[in-house]
Structures are given as structure tokens and as C-alpha cells.
Coordinates of C-alpha atoms in Angstrom, one line a residue:
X1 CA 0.0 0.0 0.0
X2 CA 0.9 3.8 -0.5
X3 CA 3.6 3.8 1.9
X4 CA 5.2 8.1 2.4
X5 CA 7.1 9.4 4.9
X6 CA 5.3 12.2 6.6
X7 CA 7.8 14.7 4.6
X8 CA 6.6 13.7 1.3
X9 CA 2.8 13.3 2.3
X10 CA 3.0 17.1 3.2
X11 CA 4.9 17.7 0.1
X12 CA 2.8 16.1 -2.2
X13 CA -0.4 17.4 0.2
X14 CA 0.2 21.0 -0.7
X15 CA 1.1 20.2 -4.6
X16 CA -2.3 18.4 -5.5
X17 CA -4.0 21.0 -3.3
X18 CA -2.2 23.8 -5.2
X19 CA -2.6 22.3 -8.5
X20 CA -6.5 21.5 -8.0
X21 CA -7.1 25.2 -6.8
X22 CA -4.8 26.6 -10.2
X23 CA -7.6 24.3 -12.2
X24 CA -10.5 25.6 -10.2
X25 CA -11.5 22.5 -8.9
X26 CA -14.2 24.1 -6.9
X27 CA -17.8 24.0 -5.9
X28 CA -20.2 26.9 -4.8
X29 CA -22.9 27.2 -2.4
X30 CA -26.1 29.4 -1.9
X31 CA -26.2 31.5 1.3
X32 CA -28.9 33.8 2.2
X33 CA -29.0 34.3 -1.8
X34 CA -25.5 34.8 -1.9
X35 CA -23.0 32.7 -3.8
X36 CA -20.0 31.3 -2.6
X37 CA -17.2 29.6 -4.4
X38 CA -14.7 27.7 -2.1
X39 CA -11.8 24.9 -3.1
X40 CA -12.9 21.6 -2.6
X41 CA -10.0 20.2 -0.3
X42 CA -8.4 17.2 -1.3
X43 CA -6.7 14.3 1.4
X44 CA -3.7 13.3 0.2
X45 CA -4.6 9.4 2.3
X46 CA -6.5 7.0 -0.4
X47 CA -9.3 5.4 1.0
X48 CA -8.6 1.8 0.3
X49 CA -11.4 -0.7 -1.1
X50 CA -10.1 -4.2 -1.2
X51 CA -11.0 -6.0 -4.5
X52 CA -13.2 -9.1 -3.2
X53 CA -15.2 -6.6 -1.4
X54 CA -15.8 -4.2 -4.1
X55 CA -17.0 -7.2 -6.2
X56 CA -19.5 -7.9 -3.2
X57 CA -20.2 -3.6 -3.5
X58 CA -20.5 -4.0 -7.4
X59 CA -23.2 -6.7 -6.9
X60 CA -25.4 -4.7 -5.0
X61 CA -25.0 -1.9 -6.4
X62 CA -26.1 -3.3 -10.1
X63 CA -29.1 -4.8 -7.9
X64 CA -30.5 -2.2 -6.7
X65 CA -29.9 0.7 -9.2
X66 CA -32.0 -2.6 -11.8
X67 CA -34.7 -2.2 -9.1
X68 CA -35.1 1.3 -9.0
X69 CA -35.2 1.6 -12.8
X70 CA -38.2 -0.6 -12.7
X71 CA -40.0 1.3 -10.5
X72 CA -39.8 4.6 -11.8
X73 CA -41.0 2.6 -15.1
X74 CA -44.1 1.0 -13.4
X75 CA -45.1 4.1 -11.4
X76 CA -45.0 6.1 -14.8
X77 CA -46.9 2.8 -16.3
X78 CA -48.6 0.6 -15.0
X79 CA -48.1 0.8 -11.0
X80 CA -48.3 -2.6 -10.4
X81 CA -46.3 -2.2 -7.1
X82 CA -49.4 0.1 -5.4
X83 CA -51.7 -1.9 -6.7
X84 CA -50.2 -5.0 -5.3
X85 CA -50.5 -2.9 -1.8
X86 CA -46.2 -2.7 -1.6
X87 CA -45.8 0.7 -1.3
X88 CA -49.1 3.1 -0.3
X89 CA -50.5 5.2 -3.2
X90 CA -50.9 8.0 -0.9
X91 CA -47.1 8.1 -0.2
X92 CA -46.1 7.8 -4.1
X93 CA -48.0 10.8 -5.2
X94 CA -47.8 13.1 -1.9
X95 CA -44.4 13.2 -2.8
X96 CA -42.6 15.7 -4.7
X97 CA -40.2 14.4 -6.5
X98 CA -43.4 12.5 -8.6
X99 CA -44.1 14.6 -11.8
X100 CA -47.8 13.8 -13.2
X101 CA -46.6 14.8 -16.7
X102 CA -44.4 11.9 -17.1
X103 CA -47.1 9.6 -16.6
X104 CA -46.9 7.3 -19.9
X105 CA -43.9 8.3 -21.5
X106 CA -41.4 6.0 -22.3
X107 CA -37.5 7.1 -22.3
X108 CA -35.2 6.2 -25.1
X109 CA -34.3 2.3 -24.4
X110 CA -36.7 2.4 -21.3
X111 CA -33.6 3.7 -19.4
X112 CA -34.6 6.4 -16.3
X113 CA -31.6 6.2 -14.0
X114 CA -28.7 6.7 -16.6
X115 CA -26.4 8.2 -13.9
X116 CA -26.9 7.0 -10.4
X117 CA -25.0 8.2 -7.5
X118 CA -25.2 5.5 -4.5
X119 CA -24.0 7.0 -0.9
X120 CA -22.9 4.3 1.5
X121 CA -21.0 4.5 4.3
X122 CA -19.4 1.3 6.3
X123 CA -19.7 0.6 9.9
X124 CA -17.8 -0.2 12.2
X125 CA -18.2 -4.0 12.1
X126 CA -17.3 -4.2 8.4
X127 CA -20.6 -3.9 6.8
X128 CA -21.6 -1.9 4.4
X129 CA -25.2 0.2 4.2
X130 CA -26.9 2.4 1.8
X131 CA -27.7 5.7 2.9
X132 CA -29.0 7.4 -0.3
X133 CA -29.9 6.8 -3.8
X134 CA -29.1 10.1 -6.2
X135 CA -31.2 9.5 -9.2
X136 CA -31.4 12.7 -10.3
X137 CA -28.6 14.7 -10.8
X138 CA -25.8 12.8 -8.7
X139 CA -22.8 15.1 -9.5
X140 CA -18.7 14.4 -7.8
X141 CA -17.7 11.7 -10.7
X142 CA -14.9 14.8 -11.6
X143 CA -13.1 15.2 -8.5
X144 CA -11.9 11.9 -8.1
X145 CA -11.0 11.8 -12.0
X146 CA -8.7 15.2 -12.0
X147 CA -7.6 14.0 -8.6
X148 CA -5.9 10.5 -9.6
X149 CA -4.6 12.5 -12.1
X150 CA -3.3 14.7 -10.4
X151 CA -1.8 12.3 -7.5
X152 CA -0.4 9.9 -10.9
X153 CA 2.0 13.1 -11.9
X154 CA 2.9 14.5 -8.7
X155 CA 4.4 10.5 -7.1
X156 CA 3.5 7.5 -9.5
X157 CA 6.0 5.4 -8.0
X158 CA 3.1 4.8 -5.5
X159 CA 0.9 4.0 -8.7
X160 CA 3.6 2.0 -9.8
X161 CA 4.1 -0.3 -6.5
X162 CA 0.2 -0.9 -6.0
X163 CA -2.1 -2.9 -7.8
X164 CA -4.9 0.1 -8.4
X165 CA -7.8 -0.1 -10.4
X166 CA -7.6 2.8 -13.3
X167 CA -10.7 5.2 -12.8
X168 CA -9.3 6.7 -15.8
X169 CA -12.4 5.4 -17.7
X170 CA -15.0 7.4 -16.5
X171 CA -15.3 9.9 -19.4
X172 CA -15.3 6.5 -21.8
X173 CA -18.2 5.2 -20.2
X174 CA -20.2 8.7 -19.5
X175 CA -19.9 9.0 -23.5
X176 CA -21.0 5.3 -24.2
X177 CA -24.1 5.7 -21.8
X178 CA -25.1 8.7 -23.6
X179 CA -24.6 7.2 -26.5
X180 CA -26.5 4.0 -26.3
X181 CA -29.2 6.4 -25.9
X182 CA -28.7 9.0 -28.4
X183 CA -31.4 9.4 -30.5
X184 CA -29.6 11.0 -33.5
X185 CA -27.1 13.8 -33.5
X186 CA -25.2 15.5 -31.3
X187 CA -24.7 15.2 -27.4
X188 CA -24.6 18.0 -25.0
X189 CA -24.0 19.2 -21.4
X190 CA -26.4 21.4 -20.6
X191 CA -25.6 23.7 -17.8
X192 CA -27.4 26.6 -15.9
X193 CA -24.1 28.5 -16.7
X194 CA -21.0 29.6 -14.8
X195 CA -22.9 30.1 -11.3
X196 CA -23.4 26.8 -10.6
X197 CA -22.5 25.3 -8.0
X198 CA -21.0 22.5 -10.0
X199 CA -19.9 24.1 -12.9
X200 CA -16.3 22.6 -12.7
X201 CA -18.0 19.4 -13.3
X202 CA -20.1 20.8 -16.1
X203 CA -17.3 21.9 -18.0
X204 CA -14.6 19.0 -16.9
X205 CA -16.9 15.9 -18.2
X206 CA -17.7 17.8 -21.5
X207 CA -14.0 18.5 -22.1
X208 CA -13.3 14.5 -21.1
X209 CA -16.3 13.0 -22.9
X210 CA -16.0 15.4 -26.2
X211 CA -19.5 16.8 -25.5
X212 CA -20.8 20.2 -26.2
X213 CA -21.4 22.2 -23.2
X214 CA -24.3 24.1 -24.0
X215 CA -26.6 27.0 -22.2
X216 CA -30.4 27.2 -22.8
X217 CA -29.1 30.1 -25.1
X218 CA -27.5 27.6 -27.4
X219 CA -30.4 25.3 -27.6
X220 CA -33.8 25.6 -29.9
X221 CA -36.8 23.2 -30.4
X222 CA -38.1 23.3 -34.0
X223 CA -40.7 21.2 -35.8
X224 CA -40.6 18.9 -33.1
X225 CA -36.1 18.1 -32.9
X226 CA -33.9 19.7 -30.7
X227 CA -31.1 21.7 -32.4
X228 CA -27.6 23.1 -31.2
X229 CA -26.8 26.6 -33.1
X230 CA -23.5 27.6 -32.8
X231 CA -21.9 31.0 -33.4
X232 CA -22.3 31.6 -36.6
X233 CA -26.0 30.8 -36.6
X234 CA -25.6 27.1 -37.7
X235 CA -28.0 25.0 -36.2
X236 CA -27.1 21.0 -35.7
X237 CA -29.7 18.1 -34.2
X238 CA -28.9 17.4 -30.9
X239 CA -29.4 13.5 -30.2
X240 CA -28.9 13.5 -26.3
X241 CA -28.8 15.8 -23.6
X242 CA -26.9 15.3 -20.3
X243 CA -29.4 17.9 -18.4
X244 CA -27.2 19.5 -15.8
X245 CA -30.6 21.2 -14.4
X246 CA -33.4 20.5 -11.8
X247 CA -36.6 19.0 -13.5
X248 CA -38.5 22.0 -12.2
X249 CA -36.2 24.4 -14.6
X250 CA -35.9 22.4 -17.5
X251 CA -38.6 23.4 -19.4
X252 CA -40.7 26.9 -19.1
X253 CA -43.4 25.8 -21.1
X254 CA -44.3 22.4 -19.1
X255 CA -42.9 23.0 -15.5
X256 CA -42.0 26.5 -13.8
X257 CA -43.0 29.1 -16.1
X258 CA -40.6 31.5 -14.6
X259 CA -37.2 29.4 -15.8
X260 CA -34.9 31.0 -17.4
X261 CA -32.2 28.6 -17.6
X262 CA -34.8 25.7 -19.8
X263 CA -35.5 25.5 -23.0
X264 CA -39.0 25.8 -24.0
X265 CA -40.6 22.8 -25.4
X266 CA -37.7 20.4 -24.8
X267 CA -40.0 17.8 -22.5
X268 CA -42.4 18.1 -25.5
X269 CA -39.8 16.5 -28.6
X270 CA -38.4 13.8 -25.2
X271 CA -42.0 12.4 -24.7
X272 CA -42.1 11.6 -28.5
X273 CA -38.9 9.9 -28.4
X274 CA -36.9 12.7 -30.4
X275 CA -34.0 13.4 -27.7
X276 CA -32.8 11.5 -24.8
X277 CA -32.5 13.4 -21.6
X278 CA -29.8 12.3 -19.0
X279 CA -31.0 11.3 -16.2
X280 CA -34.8 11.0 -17.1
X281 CA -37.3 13.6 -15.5
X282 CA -39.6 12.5 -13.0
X283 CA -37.0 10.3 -11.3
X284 CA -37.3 12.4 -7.9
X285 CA -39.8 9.9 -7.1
X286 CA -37.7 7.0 -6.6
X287 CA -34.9 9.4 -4.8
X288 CA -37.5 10.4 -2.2
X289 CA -35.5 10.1 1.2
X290 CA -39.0 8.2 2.1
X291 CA -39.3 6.0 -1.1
X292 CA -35.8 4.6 0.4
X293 CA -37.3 3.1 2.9
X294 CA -39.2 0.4 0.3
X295 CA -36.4 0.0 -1.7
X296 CA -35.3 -3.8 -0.3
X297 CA -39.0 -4.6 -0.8
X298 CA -39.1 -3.4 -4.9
X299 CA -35.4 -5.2 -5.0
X300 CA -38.0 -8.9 -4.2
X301 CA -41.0 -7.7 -6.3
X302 CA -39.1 -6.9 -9.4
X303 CA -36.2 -9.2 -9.3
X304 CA -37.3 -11.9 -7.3
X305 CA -34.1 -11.3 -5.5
X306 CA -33.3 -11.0 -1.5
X307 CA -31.2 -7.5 -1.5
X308 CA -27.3 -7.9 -1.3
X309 CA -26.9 -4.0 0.5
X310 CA -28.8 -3.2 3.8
X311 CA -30.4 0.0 4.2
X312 CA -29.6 1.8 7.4
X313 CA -32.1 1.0 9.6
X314 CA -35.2 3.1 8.7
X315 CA -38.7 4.7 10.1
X316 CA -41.6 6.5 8.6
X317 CA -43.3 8.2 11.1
X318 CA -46.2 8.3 8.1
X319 CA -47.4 4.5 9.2
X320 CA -48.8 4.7 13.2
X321 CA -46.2 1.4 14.7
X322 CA -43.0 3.7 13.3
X323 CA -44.0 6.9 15.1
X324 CA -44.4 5.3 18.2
X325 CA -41.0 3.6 18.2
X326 CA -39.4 7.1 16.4
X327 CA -41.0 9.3 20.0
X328 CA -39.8 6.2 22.3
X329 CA -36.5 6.4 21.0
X330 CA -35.9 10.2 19.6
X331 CA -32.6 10.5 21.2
X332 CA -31.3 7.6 19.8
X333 CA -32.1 8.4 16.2
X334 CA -31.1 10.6 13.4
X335 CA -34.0 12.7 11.5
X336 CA -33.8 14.0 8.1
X337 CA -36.4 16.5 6.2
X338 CA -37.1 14.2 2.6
X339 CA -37.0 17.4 0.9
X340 CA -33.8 18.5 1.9
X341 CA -30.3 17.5 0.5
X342 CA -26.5 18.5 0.4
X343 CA -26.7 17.4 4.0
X344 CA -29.1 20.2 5.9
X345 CA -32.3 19.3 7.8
X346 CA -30.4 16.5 8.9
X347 CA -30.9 16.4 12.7
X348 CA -29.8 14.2 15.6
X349 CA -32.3 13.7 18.6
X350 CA -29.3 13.6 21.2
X351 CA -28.4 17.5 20.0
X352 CA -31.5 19.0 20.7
X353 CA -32.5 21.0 23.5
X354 CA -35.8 20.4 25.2
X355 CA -37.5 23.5 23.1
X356 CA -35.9 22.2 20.1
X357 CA -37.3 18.7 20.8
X358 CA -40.8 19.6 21.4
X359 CA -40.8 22.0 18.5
X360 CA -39.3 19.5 16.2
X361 CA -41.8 16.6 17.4
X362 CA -44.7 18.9 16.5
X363 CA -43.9 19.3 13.2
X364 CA -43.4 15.7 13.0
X365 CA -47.1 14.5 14.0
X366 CA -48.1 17.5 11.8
X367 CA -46.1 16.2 8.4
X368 CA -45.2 13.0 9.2
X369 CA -44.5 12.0 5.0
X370 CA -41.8 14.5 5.6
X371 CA -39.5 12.8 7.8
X372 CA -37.8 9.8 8.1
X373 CA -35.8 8.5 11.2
X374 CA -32.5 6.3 11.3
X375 CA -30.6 4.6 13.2
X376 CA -27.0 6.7 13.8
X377 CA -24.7 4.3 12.3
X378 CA -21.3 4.3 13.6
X379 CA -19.5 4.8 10.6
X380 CA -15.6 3.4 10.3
X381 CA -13.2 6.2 11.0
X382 CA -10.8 6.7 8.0
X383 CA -7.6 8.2 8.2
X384 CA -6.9 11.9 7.0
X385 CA -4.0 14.3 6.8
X386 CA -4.6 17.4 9.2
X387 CA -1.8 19.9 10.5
X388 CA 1.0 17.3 9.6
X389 CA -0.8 14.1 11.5
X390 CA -2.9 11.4 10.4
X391 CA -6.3 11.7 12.2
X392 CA -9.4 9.7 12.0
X393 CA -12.7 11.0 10.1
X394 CA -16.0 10.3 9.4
X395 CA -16.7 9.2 5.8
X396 CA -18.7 7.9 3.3
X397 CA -18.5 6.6 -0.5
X398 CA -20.6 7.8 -3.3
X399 CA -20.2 5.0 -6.0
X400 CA -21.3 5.8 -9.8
X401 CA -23.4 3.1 -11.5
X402 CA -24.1 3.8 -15.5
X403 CA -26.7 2.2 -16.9
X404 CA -26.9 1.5 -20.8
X405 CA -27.4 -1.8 -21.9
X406 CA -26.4 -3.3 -18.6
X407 CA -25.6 -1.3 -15.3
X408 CA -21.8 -0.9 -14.7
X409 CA -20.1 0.2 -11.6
X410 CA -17.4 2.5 -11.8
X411 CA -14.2 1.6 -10.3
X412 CA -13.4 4.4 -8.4
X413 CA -16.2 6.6 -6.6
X414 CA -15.8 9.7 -4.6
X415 CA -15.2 9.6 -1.0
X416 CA -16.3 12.4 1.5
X417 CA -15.1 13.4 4.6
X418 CA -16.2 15.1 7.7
X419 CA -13.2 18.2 8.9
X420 CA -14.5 18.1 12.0
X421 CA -14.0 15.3 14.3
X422 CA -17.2 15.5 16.2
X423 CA -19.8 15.4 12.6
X424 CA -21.2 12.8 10.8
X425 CA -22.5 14.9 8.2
X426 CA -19.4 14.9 5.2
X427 CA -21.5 16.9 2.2
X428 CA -19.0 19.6 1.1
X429 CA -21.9 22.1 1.7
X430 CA -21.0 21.2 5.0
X431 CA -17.1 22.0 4.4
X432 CA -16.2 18.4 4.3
X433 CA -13.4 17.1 2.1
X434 CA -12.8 14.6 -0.6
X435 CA -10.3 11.8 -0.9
X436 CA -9.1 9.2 -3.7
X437 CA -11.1 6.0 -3.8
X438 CA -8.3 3.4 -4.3
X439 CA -10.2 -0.2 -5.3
X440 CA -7.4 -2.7 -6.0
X441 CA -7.4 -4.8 -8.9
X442 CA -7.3 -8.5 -9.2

């Protein structure tokens, strides 16, 4: 293994670190309508995933990402799994992530979940659980790509002495999972433009995958195709569209009126089939902290199959039994707000103060669909660099699953970490850090 005196880890510390600020490896937050830009820091310590267990990871990961594509199918179709009484009608639709006007359309290749992002986190005893599905628009694949390379230039011996997977491939198989659904023409990154907060990524996986990175501005619907018009005023048919924007913005015409970052009529020429979007909208619905919770139960009912990755253990104060046991054991639990993400309204019952409490159990008999409860999982510690000493961290692992013909798990994934030693919470809204994802090869 990666095996540096404490000299060179420093040295090499501050010359990826330097190097990733000089490429604006960055990511911005919204605060009090504000936006901030802040360097995304890098640990220099690889978080090390053996490869028999990432096979075991890969597995599950395929599993469940199959299951969740066929649900976001049936609940657009046929909704077999509510009318076989699995998951409650009421809960479906009560949710926000579910969009009515995708009800019956079918995506190029019947594919919903083209990018998933899978956060998981290991405990303390070795095993692994899932903590969220991204199904939306999972973004961090570019960190860990300019990272390695980064880390490959600045010491390869340590490349060179350990058997490492290459996550060098990522671009390759972004461009063959738009591809396989390309409908005919170009492809495109579409971005909401340079105040995003993860424009880096915007721009880094068009420059790696030799897509156009596009604005609203560049794009125009006509007689039902979707065309790309370039400086000069030459317009080209755009076959697929990596959306790099919320559902709600996407489209002026068919979703919030007051976009102006969509391009009018673009969910119109995708429900006849004319232009794939990436990922497909109206996947919220399957990405619903809440819908989580029935995830091992669609894995059985459309595959047949008893699920290889564990939830964390998980309530839904929305059924009666789960309320109960949430108010007997509130200090023992963590909360989270299903509409919330990036790692706020994420609460633990042992924080609170007695005002807080009885505030915050109010609001959960009064919405109860809006929370869900956990158990705190004692997540393994992992090593970081921090004012010249290895110290131990919270962190979890967001592994990328592309889905084109088959799903495929990338070999690499982007690891968070919490900065401060008494947090769970590792989101880099929350100034956490980010670390290679070494997975050793055969």
C-alpha cells in the first residue's frame, strides 16, 4: 500500500491541493441568496477498497440501481407495485419528487436512471449500508478523475508499486451511456451556466467526454427536434442531452413558467422519443428520502431477489407502529427533512434541546410523509491528513453506477469526509473534504 514518509505526504499534500485550486477545482454554495465559491480540499490518504469486497459492492450496487429503474417505469406505467399494496398510493404521489406529466412516457431504451450516484457509508463492524440513492442529478464523478490524475503526476511510484484499479475510464463510459441512448445527432451538457455550483464538473466531463457544453441560449426546439446553433448561426440536431438542471427548470413551457435557464418545449420533442435526456425527468420519485425506505421490498418484487446492500435502519413516522417507536427512541435516532439534501435538515435527537425537541416533534405528528428516522450508524473512521498528522474522520463513499445496456459500476467513486472530528455529516456544503477511492485490482 501507499507507503510516504510524513515529509513527502506534506509535500505532495500542498502540490495536488495547489494544483487543483490553479484548475478551479471548486464548488459553490447558496447562502442567504448569496453565492459562494470555495476549493474543494483534497486528502492526500487513499481510502482503500479491497477488490473481493468491491465485487461484493459492485453486486449490490447493479441490484439495486435494476430495481429502481423498474419502479420509476411502473409508477409512470402501470403501477403494479401500489396496486399490489407494496408501497401506499398516498405516499407515491404526496411526494414531490413525482411529476404527473411523465405519466406514460417512455424514455429512449426504457432507461430512467442513466447516472446513479449510491452513498454508502461502512460501519464499524465491516458492513456496508446504503444511505442514499441520487437519481437525479448525482454530480462528484470529476473530483476523483482530475484528482488520480493529479496524485499519478505529482508520485506514480506509488501507482507504480500498487495494484490500483484505473478510474481513468470514467469519461469512456459517461460517453457510451449517452450514446446508447442517443437518439440522433449531437450530445450535449447542458448547464445553468457559470454560477453553478457544480460548474467545474459541467465543463470537466464535457471537455473528457468530447460533449458540447451548451446553455439554454445555445439550444432551440423546431418542428418537433432539438437543435444546437452555434456562433455563426448554424444550427445542428442534438441526439442527447446530459441535463445538468433541476426538472422544475428544465422546461418553461411544461414545468415552472418562470425558468430561465430551460428550453421551452424540450419535455415536449423527449415524450415523442426525439431526444434523450440524461437522467430521465420525474425520477425524484424513486430518490424520495421516504421512497428509500421500500427500496429492499421493490429489489424482491421486481427481481425476485433478497437484497445484497442493507439499508440503514429506517422509520416512517407516516405509518402509526413507526411513530411510536421514532417518540420512544428520539434520542437515539437521526431525522432528516425528505426534501432536503447536500446534508441540511439532517438532525440528531441527542443535540437537541428540550425546546428544540418539542418544537421539532410537532412538526413531525403534523407532516409526518416529511421525515424519516434512522438509526446513527457508527461509521468506520478513516484516516486523514490534518496539520502534519494522520487523524481519523467520518466518511462515506458515493459510488457511480451507468446504466446503458447493462448497469456498470465504476471503479473508483468519490469519497467524503467530515473536517471536523465530532460530525457525521461529510457533504461539502458542509465543508467536508474529498479523498481518492483506491479499489485494487485483481
Amino acid at each position: 500500500m501507499m507507503n510516504l514518509s510524513e515529509h513527502e505526504l506534506r509535500e505532495h499534500y500542498e502540490s495536488v491541493n495547489e494544483q487543483l485550486a490553479r484548475y478551479g477545482v471548486k464548488f459553490g454554495i447558496y447562502k442567504n441568496g448569496v453565492f459562494h465559491e470555495q476549493l474543494f480540499p483534497f486528502d492526500m490518504i487513499p481510502r482503500v477498497i479491497e477488490h473481493d469486497e468491491f465485487k461484493y459492492l459492485e453486486r449490490g450496487l447493479k441490484q439495486r440501481v435494476k430495481a429502481l429503474n423498474e419502479f420509476i417505469k411502473d409508477i409512470y406505467s402501470d403501477r403494479k407495485i401500489i396496486s399490489d399494496g407494496v408501497v401506499a398510493e398516498e405516499f407515491i404521489y404526496s411526494g414531490s419528487g413525482y411529476l404527473v406529466q411523465c405519466d406514460g412516457i417512455l424514455p429512449p431504451e426504457n432507461i430512467y436512471s442513466h447516472i446513479s450516484g449510491i452513498d454508502l457509508v461502512q460501519g464499524k463492524n465491516g458492513s456496508w449500508y446504503i444511505l442514499e440513492d441520487n437519481l437525479r442529478i448525482p454530480s462528484g464523478a470529476s473530483y476523483p478523475m482530475i484528482a488520480r490524475d493529479l496524485c499519478r503526476k505529482s508520485f506514480p511510484e506509488a501507482f507504480e508499486k500498487n495494484h490500483i484499479e484505473d478510474n481513468r475510464n470514467y469519461a469512456e463510459l459517461l460517453r457510451s451511456t449517452m450514446d446508447y441512448v442517443n437518439t440522433g445527432g449531437l450530445t450535449v451538457i447542458l448547464t445553468p451556466g457559470r454560477f453553478n455550483a457544480a460548474y467545474f464538473e459541467h465543463s470537466y466531463l464535457a471537455e473528457q467526454t468530447g460533449a458540447r457544453l451548451v446553455t439554454c441560449e445555445d439550444l432551440k426546439v423546431e418542428n418537433d427536434y432539438l437543435y444546437f446553433i452555434d456562433y455563426s448561426g448554424k444550427k445542428e440536431k442534438v441526439g442527447a442531452v446530459y441535463r445538468r438542471i433541476s426538472d422544475e427548470y428544465l422546461d418553461p413551457v411544461n414545468f415552472n413558467r418562470e425558468s430561465l435557464i430551460g428550453i421551452p418545449h424540450i419535455f415536449d420533442i423527449y415524450s415523442k422519443g426525439n431526444v434523450a435526456l440524461i437522467n430521465a425527468p420525474g425520477n425524484g420519485v424513486a430518490d424520495d428520502k421516504g421512497i428509500y425506505y421500500f427500496v429492499p421490498a421493490m429489489i424482491k418484487y421486481y427481481l425476485g431477489e433478497e437484497p445484497i446492500l442493507n439499508n440503514a435502519p429506517t422509520y416512517l413516522p407516516y405509518y402509526e407502529e413507526d411513530m411510536e417507536y421514532v417518540l420512544e427512541n428520539f434520542d437515539s435516532l437521526v431525522l432528516k427533512d425528505v426534501a432536503e439534501a447536500g446534508g441540511y435538515g439532517v438532525v440528531f435527537g441527542n443535540k437537541m434541546t428540550k425546546h428544540e425537541k418539542e418544537n421539532f416533534i410537532a412538526h413531525l405528528k403534523s407532516e409526518p410523509r416529511r421525515f424519516i428516522a434512522q438509526e446513527v450508524i457508527d461509521f468506520l473512521d478513516i484516516d486523514i491528513y490534518e496539520n502534519g498528522n494522520a487523524v481519523p474522520r467520518k466518511a462515506d463513499l458515493r459510488a457511480f453506477v451507468l446504466m446503458a445496456d447493462e448497469p456498470l459500476v465504476w471503479k473508483s467513486g468519490l469519497t467524503r469526509f467530515s473536517r471536523n472530528p465530532d460530525s457525521f455529516i461529510v457533504n461539502s456544503s458542509q465543508g467536508g473534504g474529498f479523498k481518492d477511492t483506491w479499489v485494487m485490482a485483481e
